[in-house]
Amino acid sequence: MLPLLLLLLAAASHGGAAAQGPPIGVNYGANADNLPSPSAVATFLATQTTINRVKLFDANPTFLDAFAANAPSISIAVSIPNSALPSFADQSTGLDAARGWVRDNLVPHSGANVTLLLAGNEILGPVVVPDLVVALLPAMRRLAQALTLEGLPNVRVTTPHYLGILAPSDGIPSNARFRPGFDNKVLAPMLKFHRDSGSPLMVNAYPYFSYNAQNLNYAIFRPNAGVYDPNTKLNYTSMFDAQMDAIYTAMKKLGYGDVEIAVGEAGWPTQAEASQVGVGPEEAKDFNAGMIRVCSGGKGTPLMPGKSFETYIFSLFDENQKPGPIAERNFGIFNTDFTPKYDLGLLRQGSSGSPNPSPNPSPKPSPNPSPNPSPSGGGKWCVAKAGADATTLQNNINYACGYVDCKPIQSGGGCFDPNNVQSHASFVMNAYYQANGRHDYDCDFKGTGTVTSSDPSYGSCKYVS
Ligand SMILES: *[C@@H]1O[C@H](CO)[C@@H](O)[C@H](O)[C@H]1NC(C)=O
Ligand SMILES: *[C@@H]1O[C@H](CO)[C@@H](O)[C@H](O)[C@H]1NC(C)=O
């Protein structure tokens, strides 16, 4: 109700100097050497913007104290590292370990408005470590218990998932379901935990990792022909809406359509490799503005009209020390001097732009709009990036071989030679990518995969396409 009210208020004062955008969260990552101090950041957010939530990638006491002192009303999501989960999952010692963590990391900073505790990040993939999958839900339960016992019963517990928790699909939201193996065994009991404890299922929704030159308009909320869902008779003109409704559909199929959905990360970079189309301040603005309208502007999605979602834009600042492709360092919405990189209407006063971005903000429709999330035809293969880290590649092999046939890379198989991790990983990463419907995010593999249009097959080794 509150976001809708704010939207109406904003609409009523449209054009006025004090017009405000809707409340929204941001990821506050600090993998950079040029950022303002946490105190300056907390003060800026609380006094100059309508941003009312931040998500931290750890429980850094300096950050928590900065928010306690300068922004006590901003709610904070704090993250626990993946490696800590098994200690909380242990049957006999887990609860004590969880209470200890809460006592050490949260209790001393009770002035900071921590409302969400995130147990690890993307435990269910793209890279799966079986021990962590097994530990995840027990750890979440112990943390929730520990919070109550340590006097913080209002902190809810969840964990951010990547979108690949959905089974491969044709992009039609009503056909979505969770990945077999995770659906009944992991996600159904987790959804029950969410329902019982009033916490949201959290997903990282990135049309950025699924778009291509053909469906760019569909990915960034620009005018396009839409994707028609024949089962619901709904017409989707945004990939983000389709992703949210796919999650909702999958939850509903397990009987948990009533659990809240939160968006842990969603964003669009302003810069990438020169050859990449669809990246820049205008594209980033159109995506984020469209996403804000859906999540906290009162719009909701076709299957969840009028609903609001607790959402964290990725990201507050560019992070110049992040490894990987150029885009990884360019997801920020503010410059380090606190000026907006582009206008999202999130400044409290004197924002130069409109507080309610128009539905069709861009005058640049592509000449050939296509709504297909993954167009067929035209060879596309997934391979390991040159120089990718060997350990990550080995993890990719271990993971993908749970889903695809890995005999070809075993001794005697057609792709065994050359017998090295780079070559073996490429073969199975491609098999996985093809089997899952060739979404770009199925070739991400923590940034170690890349899509190519040249057939990597050689001699006796035939890559599927
Ligand atoms: C903490 O955040 C919650 C959720 O956004 C909000 O309802 C509450 O008022 C905040 N607490 C303070 C002390 O401002
Ligand atoms: C879906 O919406 C778009 C944009 O409004 C429109 O061009 C298209 O004809 C619609 N498609 C269907 C099947 O309703």
Coordinates of C-alpha atoms and ligand atoms in Angstrom, one line a residue:
M1 CA 0.0 0.0 0.0
L2 CA 2.7 2.5 1.0
P3 CA 4.5 2.5 -2.4
L4 CA 1.3 3.0 -4.2
L5 CA 0.4 5.9 -2.0
L6 CA 3.8 7.4 -2.6
L7 CA 3.4 7.0 -6.3
L8 CA 0.0 8.8 -6.1
L9 CA 1.6 11.6 -4.1
A10 CA 4.4 11.8 -6.5
A11 CA 2.0 11.9 -9.4
A12 CA -0.1 14.6 -7.7
S13 CA 2.9 16.8 -7.4
H14 CA 4.4 15.9 -10.8
G15 CA 6.5 18.8 -11.9
G16 CA 6.8 20.2 -8.4
A17 CA 10.3 20.9 -7.0
A18 CA 9.8 18.5 -4.1
A19 CA 8.6 15.6 -6.2
Q20 CA 9.9 12.2 -5.0
G21 CA 10.5 8.9 -6.6
P22 CA 9.3 5.7 -5.1
P23 CA 11.3 3.9 -2.3
I24 CA 13.7 1.3 -3.6
G25 CA 16.8 -0.6 -2.4
V26 CA 20.4 -0.6 -3.7
N27 CA 23.2 -3.1 -3.4
Y28 CA 26.2 -1.3 -1.7
G29 CA 29.2 -3.2 -2.9
A30 CA 32.6 -1.7 -2.1
N31 CA 35.1 -3.6 -4.3
A32 CA 36.6 -0.3 -5.2
D33 CA 39.4 2.1 -4.1
N34 CA 37.7 5.4 -4.9
L35 CA 34.4 5.3 -2.9
P36 CA 33.3 7.9 -0.4
S37 CA 33.3 6.9 3.3
P38 CA 30.5 4.7 4.5
S39 CA 29.3 7.6 6.7
A40 CA 29.1 10.0 3.8
V41 CA 27.3 7.3 1.8
A42 CA 24.8 6.7 4.6
T43 CA 24.2 10.4 5.1
F44 CA 23.7 10.9 1.3
L45 CA 21.2 8.1 1.0
A46 CA 19.2 9.1 4.0
T47 CA 19.0 12.8 3.3
Q48 CA 19.3 13.2 -0.5
T49 CA 17.5 10.2 -2.0
T50 CA 14.3 8.1 -1.7
I51 CA 16.4 5.0 -1.4
N52 CA 15.3 3.3 1.8
R53 CA 17.1 0.0 1.7
V54 CA 20.7 -1.2 1.2
K55 CA 22.1 -4.6 0.7
L56 CA 25.6 -5.3 2.0
F57 CA 27.7 -8.2 0.8
D58 CA 29.0 -8.9 4.3
A59 CA 28.5 -7.6 7.9
N60 CA 31.3 -5.0 7.9
P61 CA 31.0 -3.2 11.3
T62 CA 32.2 0.1 9.9
F63 CA 29.3 0.1 7.5
L64 CA 26.8 -1.0 10.1
D65 CA 28.0 1.8 12.5
A66 CA 27.9 4.3 9.7
F67 CA 24.2 3.6 9.0
A68 CA 23.5 3.4 12.8
A69 CA 24.9 6.9 13.2
N70 CA 23.7 8.6 10.0
A71 CA 20.8 6.6 8.6
P72 CA 19.0 4.7 11.3
S73 CA 15.8 4.5 9.2
I74 CA 17.4 2.9 6.2
S75 CA 16.8 -0.9 6.4
I76 CA 19.8 -3.1 5.8
A77 CA 20.2 -6.6 4.4
V78 CA 23.4 -8.2 5.7
S79 CA 25.1 -11.2 4.0
I80 CA 26.8 -14.2 5.5
P81 CA 29.5 -15.9 3.5
N82 CA 28.8 -19.2 1.9
S83 CA 31.6 -20.9 3.7
A84 CA 30.0 -20.2 7.1
L85 CA 26.8 -22.1 6.4
P86 CA 27.9 -25.6 7.2
S87 CA 28.8 -24.6 10.8
F88 CA 25.2 -23.4 11.3
A89 CA 23.7 -26.5 9.8
D90 CA 25.4 -28.9 12.2
Q91 CA 22.7 -30.7 14.3
S92 CA 24.4 -30.4 17.6
T93 CA 26.5 -27.3 17.4
G94 CA 24.7 -25.3 14.7
L95 CA 22.4 -23.3 16.9
D96 CA 25.3 -22.2 19.2
A97 CA 27.3 -21.2 16.2
A98 CA 24.5 -19.2 14.7
R99 CA 23.8 -17.4 18.0
G100 CA 27.5 -16.7 18.2
W101 CA 27.5 -15.1 14.8
V102 CA 24.5 -13.0 15.6
R103 CA 26.0 -11.9 18.9
D104 CA 29.3 -11.0 17.3
N105 CA 28.0 -9.3 14.1
L106 CA 24.6 -7.9 14.7
V107 CA 23.9 -7.3 18.4
P108 CA 26.8 -4.7 18.9
H109 CA 25.3 -2.6 16.0
S110 CA 21.6 -2.6 17.1
G111 CA 21.3 1.0 16.0
A112 CA 21.6 -0.1 12.4
N113 CA 18.2 -1.1 11.0
V114 CA 19.1 -4.6 9.9
T115 CA 15.9 -6.2 8.6
L116 CA 17.2 -9.1 6.5
L117 CA 19.9 -11.6 6.9
L118 CA 21.1 -13.3 3.7
A119 CA 22.4 -16.9 4.2
G120 CA 25.1 -17.1 1.5
N121 CA 24.7 -16.1 -2.1
E122 CA 23.6 -18.2 -5.1
I123 CA 24.1 -21.5 -3.3
L124 CA 21.8 -23.3 -5.8
G125 CA 24.0 -22.4 -8.8
P126 CA 25.4 -21.6 -11.3
V127 CA 28.2 -23.4 -9.5
V128 CA 26.8 -26.0 -7.1
V129 CA 28.8 -27.2 -4.1
P130 CA 26.7 -30.1 -2.7
D131 CA 27.8 -29.6 0.9
L132 CA 26.5 -26.0 0.8
V133 CA 23.2 -27.1 -0.9
V134 CA 22.6 -29.5 1.9
A135 CA 23.6 -27.0 4.6
L136 CA 21.5 -24.1 3.3
L137 CA 18.0 -24.6 4.7
P138 CA 19.1 -26.0 8.1
A139 CA 21.5 -23.0 8.4
M140 CA 18.6 -20.6 7.5
R141 CA 16.4 -22.2 10.2
R142 CA 19.1 -22.0 12.9
L143 CA 19.8 -18.4 12.0
A144 CA 16.1 -17.5 12.3
Q145 CA 16.1 -19.3 15.7
A146 CA 19.3 -17.6 16.8
L147 CA 17.9 -14.1 15.9
T148 CA 14.9 -14.7 18.1
L149 CA 17.0 -16.0 21.0
E150 CA 19.4 -13.1 20.7
G151 CA 16.5 -10.5 20.8
L152 CA 16.3 -9.7 17.1
P153 CA 13.1 -11.4 16.1
N154 CA 12.3 -8.9 13.4
V155 CA 15.3 -9.8 11.3
R156 CA 14.1 -12.1 8.6
V157 CA 16.3 -14.8 6.9
T158 CA 16.5 -15.5 3.2
T159 CA 19.1 -16.3 0.5
P160 CA 19.5 -14.8 -3.0
H161 CA 19.0 -17.3 -5.8
Y162 CA 20.1 -17.1 -9.4
L163 CA 17.4 -17.4 -12.0
G164 CA 18.7 -20.8 -13.1
I165 CA 16.8 -22.4 -10.2
L166 CA 14.1 -22.4 -12.9
A167 CA 14.1 -25.4 -15.2
P168 CA 15.0 -24.7 -18.8
S169 CA 12.0 -23.3 -20.6
D170 CA 10.7 -21.7 -23.7
G171 CA 10.4 -18.2 -22.1
I172 CA 6.6 -18.5 -21.6
P173 CA 6.0 -17.6 -17.9
S174 CA 3.1 -20.1 -17.3
N175 CA 5.3 -23.0 -18.4
A176 CA 7.9 -22.3 -15.7
R177 CA 8.8 -24.6 -12.9
F178 CA 11.8 -25.1 -10.6
R179 CA 14.6 -27.3 -11.7
P180 CA 13.8 -30.9 -11.1
G181 CA 15.9 -32.2 -8.2
F182 CA 15.8 -28.8 -6.5
D183 CA 12.0 -28.3 -6.7
N184 CA 10.6 -30.8 -4.2
K185 CA 13.8 -31.5 -2.3
V186 CA 15.2 -28.0 -1.7
L187 CA 12.8 -25.3 -2.7
A188 CA 9.5 -26.7 -1.4
P189 CA 10.8 -27.0 2.2
M190 CA 12.5 -23.6 1.8
L191 CA 9.3 -22.0 0.6
K192 CA 7.6 -23.5 3.7
F193 CA 10.2 -21.9 5.8
H194 CA 9.6 -18.6 4.1
R195 CA 5.8 -18.9 4.6
D196 CA 6.2 -19.9 8.3
S197 CA 8.7 -17.1 9.1
G198 CA 7.2 -14.4 6.8
S199 CA 10.4 -14.0 4.8
P200 CA 10.6 -13.5 1.1
L201 CA 12.1 -15.9 -1.6
M202 CA 14.9 -13.7 -3.0
V203 CA 16.0 -13.9 -6.7
N204 CA 18.6 -12.1 -8.7
A205 CA 16.8 -11.2 -11.9
Y206 CA 19.1 -10.2 -14.7
P207 CA 17.6 -9.7 -18.2
Y208 CA 21.1 -8.3 -18.8
F209 CA 22.4 -11.9 -18.9
S210 CA 19.7 -13.1 -21.2
Y211 CA 19.4 -10.4 -23.9
N212 CA 20.8 -10.2 -27.3
A213 CA 20.8 -7.7 -30.2
Q214 CA 17.4 -9.0 -31.3
N215 CA 15.5 -8.8 -28.0
L216 CA 17.1 -5.7 -26.5
N217 CA 13.9 -3.7 -26.5
Y218 CA 12.1 -6.5 -24.7
A219 CA 14.9 -6.6 -22.1
I220 CA 15.0 -2.9 -21.3
F221 CA 11.3 -1.9 -21.2
R222 CA 11.3 -0.3 -24.7
P223 CA 8.4 -0.7 -27.1
N224 CA 8.4 -4.2 -28.6
A225 CA 6.0 -6.7 -30.0
G226 CA 5.8 -8.7 -26.8
V227 CA 5.7 -12.4 -25.9
Y228 CA 2.3 -13.8 -25.8
D229 CA 1.5 -16.4 -23.1
P230 CA -1.2 -18.7 -24.7
N231 CA -2.1 -20.3 -21.4
T232 CA -2.8 -17.1 -19.4
K233 CA -3.6 -15.0 -22.5
L234 CA -1.3 -12.4 -21.1
N235 CA 1.0 -10.3 -23.3
Y236 CA 4.5 -9.7 -21.9
T237 CA 6.4 -6.7 -23.2
S238 CA 9.2 -7.0 -20.7
M239 CA 11.6 -9.8 -19.9
F240 CA 11.8 -8.7 -16.3
D241 CA 8.1 -9.2 -15.9
A242 CA 8.3 -12.6 -17.6
Q243 CA 11.1 -13.6 -15.2
M244 CA 9.2 -12.5 -12.1
D245 CA 6.0 -14.3 -13.3
A246 CA 8.1 -17.4 -14.1
I247 CA 9.3 -17.5 -10.5
Y248 CA 5.7 -16.9 -9.2
T249 CA 4.4 -19.7 -11.5
A250 CA 7.0 -22.1 -10.2
M251 CA 6.2 -21.3 -6.6
K252 CA 2.5 -21.7 -7.2
K253 CA 3.1 -25.1 -8.8
L254 CA 4.6 -26.2 -5.5
G255 CA 1.7 -24.7 -3.6
Y256 CA 3.5 -21.6 -2.4
G257 CA 2.1 -18.8 -4.5
D258 CA 1.5 -16.7 -1.4
V259 CA 5.1 -16.4 -0.4
E260 CA 6.6 -12.9 -1.1
I261 CA 9.2 -12.5 -3.8
A262 CA 12.2 -10.1 -3.3
V263 CA 14.7 -9.1 -5.9
G264 CA 18.2 -9.3 -4.5
E265 CA 19.9 -7.8 -7.6
A266 CA 18.8 -6.4 -10.9
G267 CA 20.6 -3.9 -13.0
W268 CA 22.2 -2.8 -16.2
P269 CA 25.7 -1.6 -16.9
T270 CA 26.6 1.7 -18.6
Q271 CA 29.7 0.3 -20.2
A272 CA 30.9 -3.0 -21.7
E273 CA 33.3 -4.3 -24.4
A274 CA 33.1 -2.0 -27.4
S275 CA 31.5 -4.7 -29.5
Q276 CA 28.5 -5.2 -27.2
V277 CA 25.3 -3.6 -28.3
G278 CA 22.7 -2.4 -25.8
V279 CA 24.9 -1.1 -23.1
G280 CA 25.1 2.6 -22.1
P281 CA 23.6 5.2 -19.8
E282 CA 20.4 5.3 -21.8
E283 CA 19.9 1.6 -21.8
A284 CA 20.8 1.4 -18.1
K285 CA 18.3 4.1 -17.3
D286 CA 15.5 2.5 -19.3
F287 CA 16.0 -0.9 -17.6
N288 CA 16.3 0.4 -14.1
A289 CA 13.4 2.9 -14.5
G290 CA 11.2 0.2 -15.9
M291 CA 12.2 -2.2 -13.1
I292 CA 11.4 0.4 -10.4
R293 CA 8.0 1.0 -11.9
V294 CA 7.3 -2.7 -11.7
C295 CA 8.7 -3.3 -8.2
S296 CA 8.0 -0.3 -6.2
G297 CA 6.0 2.0 -8.5
G298 CA 2.7 0.2 -7.9
K299 CA 2.7 -1.5 -11.3
G300 CA 3.5 -5.1 -10.5
T301 CA 3.6 -7.8 -13.2
P302 CA 0.9 -9.3 -15.5
L303 CA 0.3 -12.2 -13.0
M304 CA 0.8 -10.0 -9.9
P305 CA -0.7 -6.6 -10.9
G306 CA -0.4 -3.8 -8.3
K307 CA 2.1 -5.9 -6.2
S308 CA 5.3 -4.4 -4.8
F309 CA 8.6 -6.3 -4.4
E310 CA 11.4 -5.5 -2.0
T311 CA 14.1 -4.8 -4.6
Y312 CA 17.8 -3.9 -4.6
I313 CA 19.2 -2.3 -7.7
F314 CA 22.6 -3.5 -8.7
S315 CA 24.4 -1.3 -7.9
L316 CA 25.0 1.9 -5.9
F317 CA 28.5 2.7 -7.3
D318 CA 30.7 1.4 -10.0
E319 CA 33.3 -1.0 -8.4
N320 CA 36.6 -0.4 -10.1
Q321 CA 38.4 -3.3 -8.5
K322 CA 36.0 -6.1 -9.6
P323 CA 37.5 -8.7 -11.9
G324 CA 35.9 -9.9 -15.1
P325 CA 34.4 -8.2 -18.1
I326 CA 34.2 -4.4 -18.3
A327 CA 30.5 -4.4 -17.5
E328 CA 31.2 -5.9 -14.0
R329 CA 32.8 -2.6 -13.0
N330 CA 30.1 -0.4 -14.5
F331 CA 26.7 -1.2 -12.9
G332 CA 26.6 1.9 -10.6
I333 CA 23.8 4.4 -10.6
F334 CA 25.7 7.1 -8.8
N335 CA 29.2 8.6 -9.4
T336 CA 31.6 8.7 -6.4
D337 CA 30.8 12.5 -6.0
F338 CA 27.1 11.4 -5.5
T339 CA 25.9 12.9 -8.8
P340 CA 23.6 10.5 -10.6
K341 CA 25.2 8.7 -13.6
Y342 CA 21.8 9.0 -15.2
D343 CA 18.5 10.2 -13.9
L344 CA 16.3 7.7 -12.2
G345 CA 14.2 10.2 -10.2
L346 CA 15.6 8.9 -6.9
L347 CA 16.9 12.3 -5.6
R348 CA 14.6 13.9 -3.0
Q349 CA 14.7 17.4 -4.3
G350 CA 15.8 19.3 -7.4
S351 CA 16.2 16.2 -9.4
S352 CA 16.3 17.4 -13.0
G353 CA 14.3 14.6 -14.4
S354 CA 10.7 13.4 -14.1
P355 CA 9.9 11.5 -10.9
N356 CA 7.7 9.2 -13.0
P357 CA 9.5 8.1 -16.1
S358 CA 7.3 7.9 -19.1
P359 CA 6.3 4.4 -20.2
N360 CA 8.1 4.8 -23.5
P361 CA 11.2 6.8 -22.6
S362 CA 13.3 6.0 -25.6
P363 CA 12.8 7.2 -29.2
K364 CA 15.1 4.5 -30.5
P365 CA 13.3 1.3 -31.4
S366 CA 15.5 -1.2 -33.0
P367 CA 14.9 -1.8 -36.7
N368 CA 14.0 -5.4 -36.2
P369 CA 12.5 -6.0 -32.7
S370 CA 12.1 -9.7 -31.8
P371 CA 10.7 -10.8 -28.5
N372 CA 12.3 -14.2 -28.5
P373 CA 14.4 -14.7 -25.3
S374 CA 16.6 -17.2 -27.1
P375 CA 16.1 -17.2 -30.8
S376 CA 16.8 -20.5 -32.5
G377 CA 18.8 -20.9 -35.7
G378 CA 22.3 -19.6 -36.3
G379 CA 25.0 -21.6 -34.6
K380 CA 25.8 -20.6 -31.0
W381 CA 28.1 -22.5 -28.7
C382 CA 29.2 -21.9 -25.1
V383 CA 32.9 -22.4 -24.4
A384 CA 35.3 -21.7 -21.5
K385 CA 37.0 -18.3 -21.7
A386 CA 40.7 -18.4 -22.5
G387 CA 42.6 -18.1 -19.3
A388 CA 39.6 -18.9 -17.1
D389 CA 40.5 -20.1 -13.6
A390 CA 41.1 -23.9 -13.6
T391 CA 39.3 -24.5 -10.3
T392 CA 36.2 -22.7 -11.4
L393 CA 36.3 -24.7 -14.7
Q394 CA 36.6 -28.0 -12.7
N395 CA 33.6 -26.9 -10.7
N396 CA 31.7 -26.2 -13.9
I397 CA 32.5 -29.8 -15.0
N398 CA 31.4 -31.3 -11.7
Y399 CA 28.1 -29.3 -11.9
A400 CA 27.2 -29.6 -15.5
C401 CA 27.9 -33.4 -15.5
G402 CA 25.0 -33.7 -13.1
Y403 CA 22.8 -32.7 -16.0
V404 CA 24.5 -33.7 -19.2
D405 CA 26.2 -36.7 -20.7
C406 CA 29.9 -36.5 -19.8
K407 CA 31.1 -39.7 -21.4
P408 CA 32.7 -37.9 -24.4
I409 CA 35.3 -36.2 -22.1
Q410 CA 36.1 -39.5 -20.3
S411 CA 39.0 -41.7 -21.3
G412 CA 38.0 -43.3 -24.7
G413 CA 35.5 -40.6 -25.5
G414 CA 35.7 -38.5 -28.6
C415 CA 36.5 -35.3 -26.7
F416 CA 39.0 -36.8 -24.1
D417 CA 41.9 -35.3 -26.1
P418 CA 43.3 -32.8 -25.5
N419 CA 43.1 -34.0 -21.9
N420 CA 43.0 -30.7 -20.1
V421 CA 40.4 -28.9 -17.9
Q422 CA 39.9 -26.0 -20.4
S423 CA 39.0 -28.3 -23.2
H424 CA 36.8 -30.7 -21.1
A425 CA 35.0 -27.7 -19.5
S426 CA 34.2 -26.2 -22.8
F427 CA 32.6 -29.4 -24.0
V428 CA 30.4 -29.9 -21.0
M429 CA 29.6 -26.2 -20.6
N430 CA 28.3 -26.2 -24.1
A431 CA 26.3 -29.3 -23.6
Y432 CA 24.7 -27.7 -20.6
Y433 CA 24.0 -24.4 -22.4
Q434 CA 22.4 -26.2 -25.3
A435 CA 20.3 -28.4 -23.1
N436 CA 19.0 -25.5 -21.1
G437 CA 17.7 -23.5 -24.0
R438 CA 20.8 -21.4 -24.8
H439 CA 20.1 -18.5 -22.5
D440 CA 23.2 -16.3 -22.1
Y441 CA 23.0 -16.9 -18.4
D442 CA 23.3 -20.6 -18.9
C443 CA 26.8 -19.9 -20.3
D444 CA 27.8 -17.5 -17.6
F445 CA 29.4 -20.0 -15.1
K446 CA 30.6 -17.3 -12.8
G447 CA 32.0 -15.4 -15.7
T448 CA 34.1 -18.2 -17.0
G449 CA 31.9 -19.0 -20.1
T450 CA 31.4 -17.1 -23.3
V451 CA 29.1 -17.6 -26.3
T452 CA 30.6 -18.0 -29.7
S453 CA 29.2 -18.3 -33.2
S454 CA 32.1 -20.4 -34.5
D455 CA 31.7 -24.2 -34.1
P456 CA 34.3 -25.5 -31.6
S457 CA 34.0 -29.1 -32.9
Y458 CA 37.2 -30.8 -34.0
G459 CA 38.1 -34.2 -35.3
S460 CA 36.3 -36.8 -33.3
C461 CA 34.8 -34.3 -30.9
K462 CA 31.4 -32.9 -32.0
Y463 CA 29.9 -30.1 -30.0
V464 CA 26.1 -30.1 -29.8
S465 CA 24.3 -27.1 -31.2
Ligands
LIG1 C1 13.6 -0.1 9.7 O1 13.1 -0.5 8.4 C2 11.8 -0.9 8.4 C3 11.5 -1.6 7.0 O2 11.8 -0.7 6.0 C4 10.9 0.2 8.7 O3 9.5 -0.2 8.7 C5 11.2 0.8 10.1 O4 10.5 1.9 10.3 C6 12.7 1.1 10.1 N1 13.1 1.4 11.5 C7 13.5 2.7 11.9 C8 14.0 2.8 13.3 O5 13.4 3.6 11.1
LIG2 C1 1.4 -7.3 -27.1 O1 1.6 -5.9 -26.8 C2 2.3 -5.2 -27.9 C3 2.6 -3.8 -27.3 O2 1.4 -3.2 -26.8 C4 1.5 -5.2 -29.1 O3 2.2 -4.6 -30.2 C5 1.2 -6.7 -29.5 O4 0.3 -6.7 -30.6 C6 0.6 -7.4 -28.4 N1 0.5 -8.8 -28.8 C7 -0.6 -9.6 -28.5 C8 -0.5 -11.0 -29.0 O5 -1.6 -9.2 -27.9

